[in-house]
Each structure stands twice: as C-alpha cells, then as structure tokens.
PDB file of C-alpha atoms and ligand atoms in Angstrom:
ATOM      1  CA  MET A 256       8.562  -9.501 -15.839  1.00  0.00           C
ATOM      2  CA  LYS A 257       9.067  -5.629 -15.711  1.00  0.00           C
ATOM      3  CA  ASN A 258       6.109  -3.432 -15.632  1.00  0.00           C
ATOM      4  CA  LEU A 259       5.960  -0.549 -18.055  1.00  0.00           C
ATOM      5  CA  ALA A 260       3.957   2.669 -17.815  1.00  0.00           C
ATOM      6  CA  ILE A 261       3.456   4.661 -21.274  1.00  0.00           C
ATOM      7  CA  PHE A 262       2.676   8.145 -21.291  1.00  0.00           C
ATOM      8  CA  CYS A 263       1.058   9.751 -24.339  1.00  0.00           C
ATOM      9  CA  SER A 264      -0.896  12.795 -25.301  1.00  0.00           C
ATOM     10  CA  GLY A 265      -2.110  12.299 -28.696  1.00  0.00           C
ATOM     11  CA  PHE A 266      -2.373   9.630 -31.500  1.00  0.00           C
ATOM     12  CA  GLY A 267      -0.195   6.948 -29.668  1.00  0.00           C
ATOM     13  CA  SER A 268       1.390   5.396 -32.828  1.00  0.00           C
ATOM     14  CA  ASN A 269       4.510   4.855 -30.579  1.00  0.00           C
ATOM     15  CA  LEU A 270       2.376   3.153 -28.044  1.00  0.00           C
ATOM     16  CA  GLN A 271       0.913   0.810 -30.683  1.00  0.00           C
ATOM     17  CA  ALA A 272       4.502   0.071 -31.865  1.00  0.00           C
ATOM     18  CA  VAL A 273       5.388  -0.995 -28.224  1.00  0.00           C
ATOM     19  CA  ILE A 274       2.005  -3.003 -27.907  1.00  0.00           C
ATOM     20  CA  ASN A 275       2.803  -4.877 -31.122  1.00  0.00           C
ATOM     21  CA  ALA A 276       6.364  -5.548 -29.863  1.00  0.00           C
ATOM     22  CA  VAL A 277       5.167  -6.994 -26.545  1.00  0.00           C
ATOM     23  CA  LYS A 278       2.465  -9.058 -28.440  1.00  0.00           C
ATOM     24  CA  LYS A 279       5.050 -10.356 -30.711  1.00  0.00           C
ATOM     25  CA  GLY A 280       7.426 -11.374 -27.766  1.00  0.00           C
ATOM     26  CA  SER A 281      10.205  -9.065 -28.871  1.00  0.00           C
ATOM     27  CA  ILE A 282       9.795  -7.074 -25.720  1.00  0.00           C
ATOM     28  CA  ALA A 283       9.360  -9.302 -22.503  1.00  0.00           C
ATOM     29  CA  ALA A 284       7.441  -6.704 -20.419  1.00  0.00           C
ATOM     30  CA  ASN A 285       3.905  -5.941 -19.198  1.00  0.00           C
ATOM     31  CA  ILE A 286       2.437  -2.730 -20.369  1.00  0.00           C
ATOM     32  CA  ALA A 287       0.668  -2.243 -16.890  1.00  0.00           C
ATOM     33  CA  LEU A 288      -0.523   1.387 -17.361  1.00  0.00           C
ATOM     34  CA  VAL A 289      -1.165   4.015 -20.159  1.00  0.00           C
ATOM     35  CA  ILE A 290      -1.490   7.680 -18.808  1.00  0.00           C
ATOM     36  CA  SER A 291      -2.529  10.555 -20.698  1.00  0.00           C
ATOM     37  CA  ASP A 292      -3.073  14.186 -19.993  1.00  0.00           C
ATOM     38  CA  LYS A 293      -5.715  14.652 -22.852  1.00  0.00           C
ATOM     39  CA  VAL A 294      -8.955  13.217 -22.434  1.00  0.00           C
ATOM     40  CA  ASP A 295      -9.473  12.746 -26.189  1.00  0.00           C
ATOM     41  CA  ALA A 296      -6.146  11.241 -26.941  1.00  0.00           C
ATOM     42  CA  PHE A 297      -6.411   8.311 -29.482  1.00  0.00           C
ATOM     43  CA  ALA A 298      -3.798   6.646 -27.516  1.00  0.00           C
ATOM     44  CA  LEU A 299      -6.557   6.017 -24.956  1.00  0.00           C
ATOM     45  CA  VAL A 300      -8.545   4.225 -27.450  1.00  0.00           C
ATOM     46  CA  ARG A 301      -5.538   2.211 -28.267  1.00  0.00           C
ATOM     47  CA  ALA A 302      -4.922   1.069 -24.703  1.00  0.00           C
ATOM     48  CA  GLN A 303      -8.549   0.210 -24.178  1.00  0.00           C
ATOM     49  CA  LYS A 304      -8.555  -2.031 -27.383  1.00  0.00           C
ATOM     50  CA  ALA A 305      -5.506  -3.857 -26.143  1.00  0.00           C
ATOM     51  CA  LYS A 306      -7.040  -4.207 -22.793  1.00  0.00           C
ATOM     52  CA  ILE A 307      -4.319  -2.241 -21.064  1.00  0.00           C
ATOM     53  CA  PRO A 308      -5.493  -0.181 -17.876  1.00  0.00           C
ATOM     54  CA  PHE A 309      -5.330   3.451 -18.746  1.00  0.00           C
ATOM     55  CA  LEU A 310      -5.729   6.793 -16.760  1.00  0.00           C
ATOM     56  CA  TYR A 311      -6.630  10.010 -17.923  1.00  0.00           C
ATOM     57  CA  VAL A 312      -5.035  12.793 -15.429  1.00  0.00           C
ATOM     58  CA  ASP A 313      -6.344  16.137 -15.958  1.00  0.00           C
ATOM     59  CA  PRO A 314      -3.725  18.825 -15.108  1.00  0.00           C
ATOM     60  CA  ALA A 315      -6.490  21.158 -14.386  1.00  0.00           C
ATOM     61  CA  GLY A 316      -7.588  19.216 -11.264  1.00  0.00           C
ATOM     62  CA  PHE A 317      -4.476  20.059  -9.356  1.00  0.00           C
ATOM     63  CA  ARG A 318      -3.154  23.061  -7.646  1.00  0.00           C
ATOM     64  CA  ASN A 319       0.304  22.748  -9.219  1.00  0.00           C
ATOM     65  CA  LYS A 320       2.895  20.504 -11.029  1.00  0.00           C
ATOM     66  CA  GLN A 321       4.126  18.976  -7.847  1.00  0.00           C
ATOM     67  CA  GLU A 322       0.673  17.806  -6.720  1.00  0.00           C
ATOM     68  CA  TYR A 323       0.018  16.317 -10.253  1.00  0.00           C
ATOM     69  CA  ASP A 324       3.422  14.524 -10.274  1.00  0.00           C
ATOM     70  CA  GLU A 325       2.626  13.216  -6.796  1.00  0.00           C
ATOM     71  CA  PHE A 326      -0.698  11.848  -7.864  1.00  0.00           C
ATOM     72  CA  ILE A 327       1.080  10.142 -10.823  1.00  0.00           C
ATOM     73  CA  VAL A 328       3.920   8.775  -8.817  1.00  0.00           C
ATOM     74  CA  LYS A 329       1.423   7.273  -6.368  1.00  0.00           C
ATOM     75  CA  ASN A 330      -0.380   5.530  -9.179  1.00  0.00           C
ATOM     76  CA  LEU A 331       2.740   4.288 -10.625  1.00  0.00           C
ATOM     77  CA  ARG A 332       3.776   2.781  -7.437  1.00  0.00           C
ATOM     78  CA  LYS A 333       0.468   1.245  -6.771  1.00  0.00           C
ATOM     79  CA  ARG A 334       0.810  -0.566 -10.093  1.00  0.00           C
ATOM     80  CA  LYS A 335       4.445  -1.477  -9.286  1.00  0.00           C
ATOM     81  CA  ILE A 336       5.755   0.222 -12.290  1.00  0.00           C
ATOM     82  CA  ASP A 337       9.385  -0.306 -13.085  1.00  0.00           C
ATOM     83  CA  PHE A 338       9.931   1.857 -16.022  1.00  0.00           C
ATOM     84  CA  VAL A 339       8.287   4.775 -17.632  1.00  0.00           C
ATOM     85  CA  VAL A 340       8.154   5.516 -21.252  1.00  0.00           C
ATOM     86  CA  LEU A 341       7.075   9.086 -22.471  1.00  0.00           C
ATOM     87  CA  ALA A 342       5.964   8.570 -26.127  1.00  0.00           C
ATOM     88  CA  GLY A 343       4.481  11.843 -27.105  1.00  0.00           C
ATOM     89  CA  PHE A 344       3.725  13.170 -23.777  1.00  0.00           C
ATOM     90  CA  ILE A 345       3.597  16.858 -24.249  1.00  0.00           C
ATOM     91  CA  ARG A 346       3.681  17.771 -20.479  1.00  0.00           C
ATOM     92  CA  VAL A 347       7.160  18.406 -19.025  1.00  0.00           C
ATOM     93  CA  ILE A 348       7.452  16.263 -16.051  1.00  0.00           C
ATOM     94  CA  GLY A 349       8.752  17.767 -12.673  1.00  0.00           C
ATOM     95  CA  PRO A 350      11.665  17.159 -10.491  1.00  0.00           C
ATOM     96  CA  TYR A 351       9.828  15.103  -7.978  1.00  0.00           C
ATOM     97  CA  PHE A 352       8.722  12.573 -10.626  1.00  0.00           C
ATOM     98  CA  VAL A 353      12.153  12.570 -12.159  1.00  0.00           C
ATOM     99  CA  LYS A 354      13.865  11.824  -8.788  1.00  0.00           C
ATOM    100  CA  SER A 355      11.134   9.220  -7.935  1.00  0.00           C
ATOM    101  CA  PHE A 356      12.058   7.246 -11.113  1.00  0.00           C
ATOM    102  CA  LYS A 357      15.623   8.140 -11.492  1.00  0.00           C
ATOM    103  CA  ASN A 358      17.226   6.718 -14.744  1.00  0.00           C
ATOM    104  CA  LYS A 359      13.954   4.770 -15.124  1.00  0.00           C
ATOM    105  CA  ILE A 360      12.260   7.236 -17.569  1.00  0.00           C
ATOM    106  CA  ILE A 361      12.865   7.520 -21.238  1.00  0.00           C
ATOM    107  CA  ASN A 362      11.524   9.663 -23.930  1.00  0.00           C
ATOM    108  CA  ILE A 363      11.276   9.494 -27.654  1.00  0.00           C
ATOM    109  CA  HIS A 364      12.102  12.683 -29.486  1.00  0.00           C
ATOM    110  CA  PRO A 365      11.670  13.217 -33.478  1.00  0.00           C
ATOM    111  CA  ALA A 366      14.997  14.761 -34.097  1.00  0.00           C
ATOM    112  CA  LEU A 367      18.735  14.356 -33.440  1.00  0.00           C
ATOM    113  CA  LEU A 368      19.171  15.872 -30.010  1.00  0.00           C
ATOM    114  CA  PRO A 369      20.475  18.305 -28.850  1.00  0.00           C
ATOM    115  CA  CYS A 370      19.130  19.871 -32.118  1.00  0.00           C
ATOM    116  CA  PHE A 371      15.420  20.889 -32.380  1.00  0.00           C
ATOM    117  CA  LYS A 372      14.305  20.310 -28.792  1.00  0.00           C
ATOM    118  CA  GLY A 373      10.591  20.930 -27.930  1.00  0.00           C
ATOM    119  CA  THR A 374       7.368  19.760 -29.296  1.00  0.00           C
ATOM    120  CA  SER A 375       7.796  20.479 -33.069  1.00  0.00           C
ATOM    121  CA  GLY A 376      11.115  18.779 -33.754  1.00  0.00           C
ATOM    122  CA  ILE A 377      10.124  17.517 -37.272  1.00  0.00           C
ATOM    123  CA  LYS A 378       8.705  20.721 -38.510  1.00  0.00           C
ATOM    124  CA  ASP A 379      11.618  22.661 -37.138  1.00  0.00           C
ATOM    125  CA  ALA A 380      14.255  20.572 -38.526  1.00  0.00           C
ATOM    126  CA  PHE A 381      12.351  20.551 -41.955  1.00  0.00           C
ATOM    127  CA  GLU A 382      12.040  24.474 -42.030  1.00  0.00           C
ATOM    128  CA  TYR A 383      15.570  24.865 -40.949  1.00  0.00           C
ATOM    129  CA  GLY A 384      16.735  22.945 -44.161  1.00  0.00           C
ATOM    130  CA  VAL A 385      18.824  20.363 -42.598  1.00  0.00           C
ATOM    131  CA  LYS A 386      19.828  17.527 -44.893  1.00  0.00           C
ATOM    132  CA  VAL A 387      19.921  14.999 -42.178  1.00  0.00           C
ATOM    133  CA  THR A 388      17.653  14.646 -39.211  1.00  0.00           C
ATOM    134  CA  GLY A 389      16.334  11.432 -37.216  1.00  0.00           C
ATOM    135  CA  VAL A 390      14.988  10.159 -33.951  1.00  0.00           C
ATOM    136  CA  THR A 391      16.523   9.957 -30.337  1.00  0.00           C
ATOM    137  CA  VAL A 392      15.475   8.050 -27.430  1.00  0.00           C
ATOM    138  CA  HIS A 393      16.979   9.359 -24.146  1.00  0.00           C
ATOM    139  CA  PHE A 394      16.831   9.037 -20.467  1.00  0.00           C
ATOM    140  CA  VAL A 395      14.683  11.782 -18.927  1.00  0.00           C
ATOM    141  CA  ASP A 396      16.345  14.216 -16.369  1.00  0.00           C
ATOM    142  CA  ASN A 397      15.301  17.751 -15.265  1.00  0.00           C
ATOM    143  CA  GLU A 398      16.516  19.348 -18.456  1.00  0.00           C
ATOM    144  CA  LEU A 399      14.016  19.423 -21.262  1.00  0.00           C
ATOM    145  CA  ASP A 400      14.852  16.803 -23.921  1.00  0.00           C
ATOM    146  CA  GLY A 401      18.326  16.831 -22.216  1.00  0.00           C
ATOM    147  CA  GLY A 402      19.012  13.496 -20.501  1.00  0.00           C
ATOM    148  CA  PRO A 403      21.691  11.050 -21.722  1.00  0.00           C
ATOM    149  CA  ILE A 404      21.193   9.511 -25.058  1.00  0.00           C
ATOM    150  CA  ILE A 405      20.237   5.821 -25.472  1.00  0.00           C
ATOM    151  CA  LEU A 406      19.842   5.412 -29.343  1.00  0.00           C
ATOM    152  CA  GLN A 407      19.780   7.711 -32.310  1.00  0.00           C
ATOM    153  CA  GLN A 408      19.200   7.109 -35.802  1.00  0.00           C
ATOM    154  CA  ALA A 409      19.604   9.406 -38.903  1.00  0.00           C
ATOM    155  CA  ILE A 410      17.747   9.669 -42.081  1.00  0.00           C
ATOM    156  CA  CYS A 411      18.260  12.010 -45.053  1.00  0.00           C
ATOM    157  CA  VAL A 412      15.875  14.791 -45.807  1.00  0.00           C
ATOM    158  CA  LYS A 413      14.920  14.331 -49.608  1.00  0.00           C
ATOM    159  CA  ASP A 414      15.300  17.752 -51.698  1.00  0.00           C
ATOM    160  CA  ASN A 415      11.954  17.097 -53.156  1.00  0.00           C
ATOM    161  CA  GLY A 416      10.388  15.913 -49.815  1.00  0.00           C
ATOM    162  CA  THR A 417       7.526  17.656 -47.835  1.00  0.00           C
ATOM    163  CA  LEU A 418       7.098  17.966 -44.291  1.00  0.00           C
ATOM    164  CA  GLU A 419       4.172  15.207 -44.597  1.00  0.00           C
ATOM    165  CA  SER A 420       6.828  12.648 -46.247  1.00  0.00           C
ATOM    166  CA  LEU A 421       9.354  13.507 -43.665  1.00  0.00           C
ATOM    167  CA  SER A 422       7.010  13.026 -40.735  1.00  0.00           C
ATOM    168  CA  ARG A 423       6.052   9.731 -42.132  1.00  0.00           C
ATOM    169  CA  SER A 424       9.694   8.578 -42.337  1.00  0.00           C
ATOM    170  CA  ILE A 425      10.349   9.745 -38.840  1.00  0.00           C
ATOM    171  CA  HIS A 426       7.499   8.056 -37.322  1.00  0.00           C
ATOM    172  CA  LYS A 427       8.252   4.807 -39.148  1.00  0.00           C
ATOM    173  CA  LEU A 428      11.963   5.044 -37.546  1.00  0.00           C
ATOM    174  CA  GLU A 429      10.366   5.789 -34.279  1.00  0.00           C
ATOM    175  CA  HIS A 430       8.370   2.679 -34.290  1.00  0.00           C
ATOM    176  CA  LYS A 431      11.479   0.655 -34.657  1.00  0.00           C
ATOM    177  CA  ILE A 432      13.837   2.448 -32.388  1.00  0.00           C
ATOM    178  CA  LEU A 433      11.542   2.845 -29.313  1.00  0.00           C
ATOM    179  CA  PRO A 434      10.806  -0.935 -28.992  1.00  0.00           C
ATOM    180  CA  LEU A 435      14.473  -1.535 -29.353  1.00  0.00           C
ATOM    181  CA  ALA A 436      15.462   0.984 -26.562  1.00  0.00           C
ATOM    182  CA  ILE A 437      12.691  -0.345 -24.215  1.00  0.00           C
ATOM    183  CA  LYS A 438      14.213  -3.873 -24.822  1.00  0.00           C
ATOM    184  CA  LEU A 439      17.657  -2.832 -23.860  1.00  0.00           C
ATOM    185  CA  LEU A 440      16.293  -0.965 -20.786  1.00  0.00           C
ATOM    186  CA  ILE A 441      14.137  -3.854 -19.365  1.00  0.00           C
ATOM    187  CA  GLU A 442      16.950  -6.316 -19.898  1.00  0.00           C
ATOM    188  CA  GLY A 443      19.322  -4.196 -17.694  1.00  0.00           C
ATOM    189  CA  LYS A 444      21.637  -3.551 -20.641  1.00  0.00           C
ATOM    190  CA  LEU A 445      22.208   0.050 -20.480  1.00  0.00           C
ATOM    191  CA  ARG A 446      24.798   1.673 -18.288  1.00  0.00           C
ATOM    192  CA  ILE A 447      24.940   5.429 -17.667  1.00  0.00           C
ATOM    193  CA  LYS A 448      28.130   7.198 -16.888  1.00  0.00           C
ATOM    194  CA  GLY A 449      27.691  10.995 -16.938  1.00  0.00           C
ATOM    195  CA  ARG A 450      26.138  11.772 -20.232  1.00  0.00           C
ATOM    196  CA  LYS A 451      27.230   8.513 -21.875  1.00  0.00           C
ATOM    197  CA  VAL A 452      25.076   5.404 -22.192  1.00  0.00           C
ATOM    198  CA  SER A 453      26.734   2.151 -22.984  1.00  0.00           C
ATOM    199  CA  LYS A 454      25.235  -0.954 -24.002  1.00  0.00           C
ATOM    200  CA  LEU A 455      26.250  -4.228 -22.385  1.00  0.00           C
ATOM    201  CA  LYS A 456      26.387  -7.269 -24.786  1.00  0.00           C
TER     202      LYS A 456
HETATM  203  C1  LIG B1915       6.238  11.327 -31.626  1.00  0.00           C
HETATM  204  O1  LIG B1915       6.869  11.861 -32.968  1.00  0.00           O
HETATM  205  C2  LIG B1915       7.216  11.660 -30.514  1.00  0.00           C
HETATM  206  O2  LIG B1915       8.610  11.605 -30.987  1.00  0.00           O
HETATM  207  C3  LIG B1915       6.958  12.786 -30.034  1.00  0.00           C
HETATM  208  O3  LIG B1915       5.520  12.903 -30.088  1.00  0.00           O
HETATM  209  C4  LIG B1915       5.117  12.170 -31.239  1.00  0.00           C
HETATM  210  C5  LIG B1915       4.123  11.305 -30.748  1.00  0.00           C
HETATM  211  O4  LIG B1915       3.487  10.571 -31.725  1.00  0.00           O
HETATM  212  N1  LIG B1915       7.441  13.101 -28.613  1.00  0.00           N
HETATM  213  P1  LIG B1915       2.285   9.251 -31.392  1.00  0.00           P
HETATM  214  O5  LIG B1915       1.335   9.983 -30.364  1.00  0.00           O
HETATM  215  O6  LIG B1915       3.192   8.090 -30.800  1.00  0.00           O
HETATM  216  O7  LIG B1915       1.678   8.933 -32.667  1.00  0.00           O
END
C-alpha cells in the first residue's frame, strides 16, 4: 500500500475528498501524513478527526526555504511517504524538495493551466470574463504551476453566475478530479514524456 502525504494551508475540502475516497476504497492508499504551514488550517482538524498523523511546520522557525524543505523531506522519509499531494498548499516548494520527490509530487489548481496561475485562479478567471474555466491536476516541477498536466476538466462560466457560484462549481469538480488523479498515480498508470503525461490502460 502506497503512503501519501497531503499538504494543505486552509480549509482542506480537497483533503476531505481524498480521505473520503480512501475510506470508500476507491483509492487504495494510506494517508500517512498531513502537513500544514498554517497553525489554524481547518485541514488539520479534518486530519485529527480522521485519525491521520499531522504536522504543522512553521516557516518562521527556519532560516530559509532550503532548511524548511530539508526538514519536511526528512519527515516524509521517516514516514516512508511515496507520493506527495499539494491540496491548497500556498507555499511554493523549493528545488531540493522537488528533486527529492521527482515526479512524485502533484498539485491541484483551480483553473485551466497554463491560464491563471497563482493563488487566486478562480477569481482571476472570473474577473477576466472567460466563458470556460476548470480544474487542473499536474506534476510539480520547479516552475510555479508549471509541471506536466495529468488531468484537466472544463466547466462553462454562466452569464448570470457569481464568483461564489463559480467557486462552488470549481470545488465540486476538484473533489472529483483529485482523487481520480491520485488513483492513477498510485496505481502506476501515469507515464511522463517531456511535458506530456499519458495514461496506461
Ligand atoms: C483549491 O481550490 C485548490 O485548487 C487550490 O487551493 C484550494 C484549496 O481548497 N490550490 P481546500 O483547502 O482544499 O478547501
């Protein structure tokens, strides 16, 4: 059984979707660790409720990103983590971490990459006035929101919709797409060639 670490900074609804998928048996993996950089992240409450070990790692306690990342990688190794899922983790992870878990870290982004990178993808897409937006799950490399794309799904932006209604639809989609991507990942069904990710049957 593969061990997952899930990184969150906030509400943790994506974490919850993965917890539910594991409980249901649709993802045959063990969530071995939840890590947050925010002490008050509701994701930590979710981890505690689900009896998943969790760790709050305060960035202020380290001299630089490299030291922070080294501490995290050490903890991931200690827990024998196979794959890392960034699910609403707002800190950019550094090259040491990326190299240590090469092609084993994925991220969920609430827009159709390469559009609307950064931390406010839903709002940026909404304010831009796009008619179609969506969700992306991708491998993490050293470029912000830039690694090879695993899955994407689009939705239409309704003319009379609001940022709130769009956010709800995006999150609903995320909760479907992220467990699906994790399932493909842990079952070894993803092949990366350059920027292209193909799915094995
Ligand atoms: C999600 O929209 C995710 O795509 C983005 O941050 C948000 C996290 O939401 N990276 P939650 O904490 O999982 O509810």
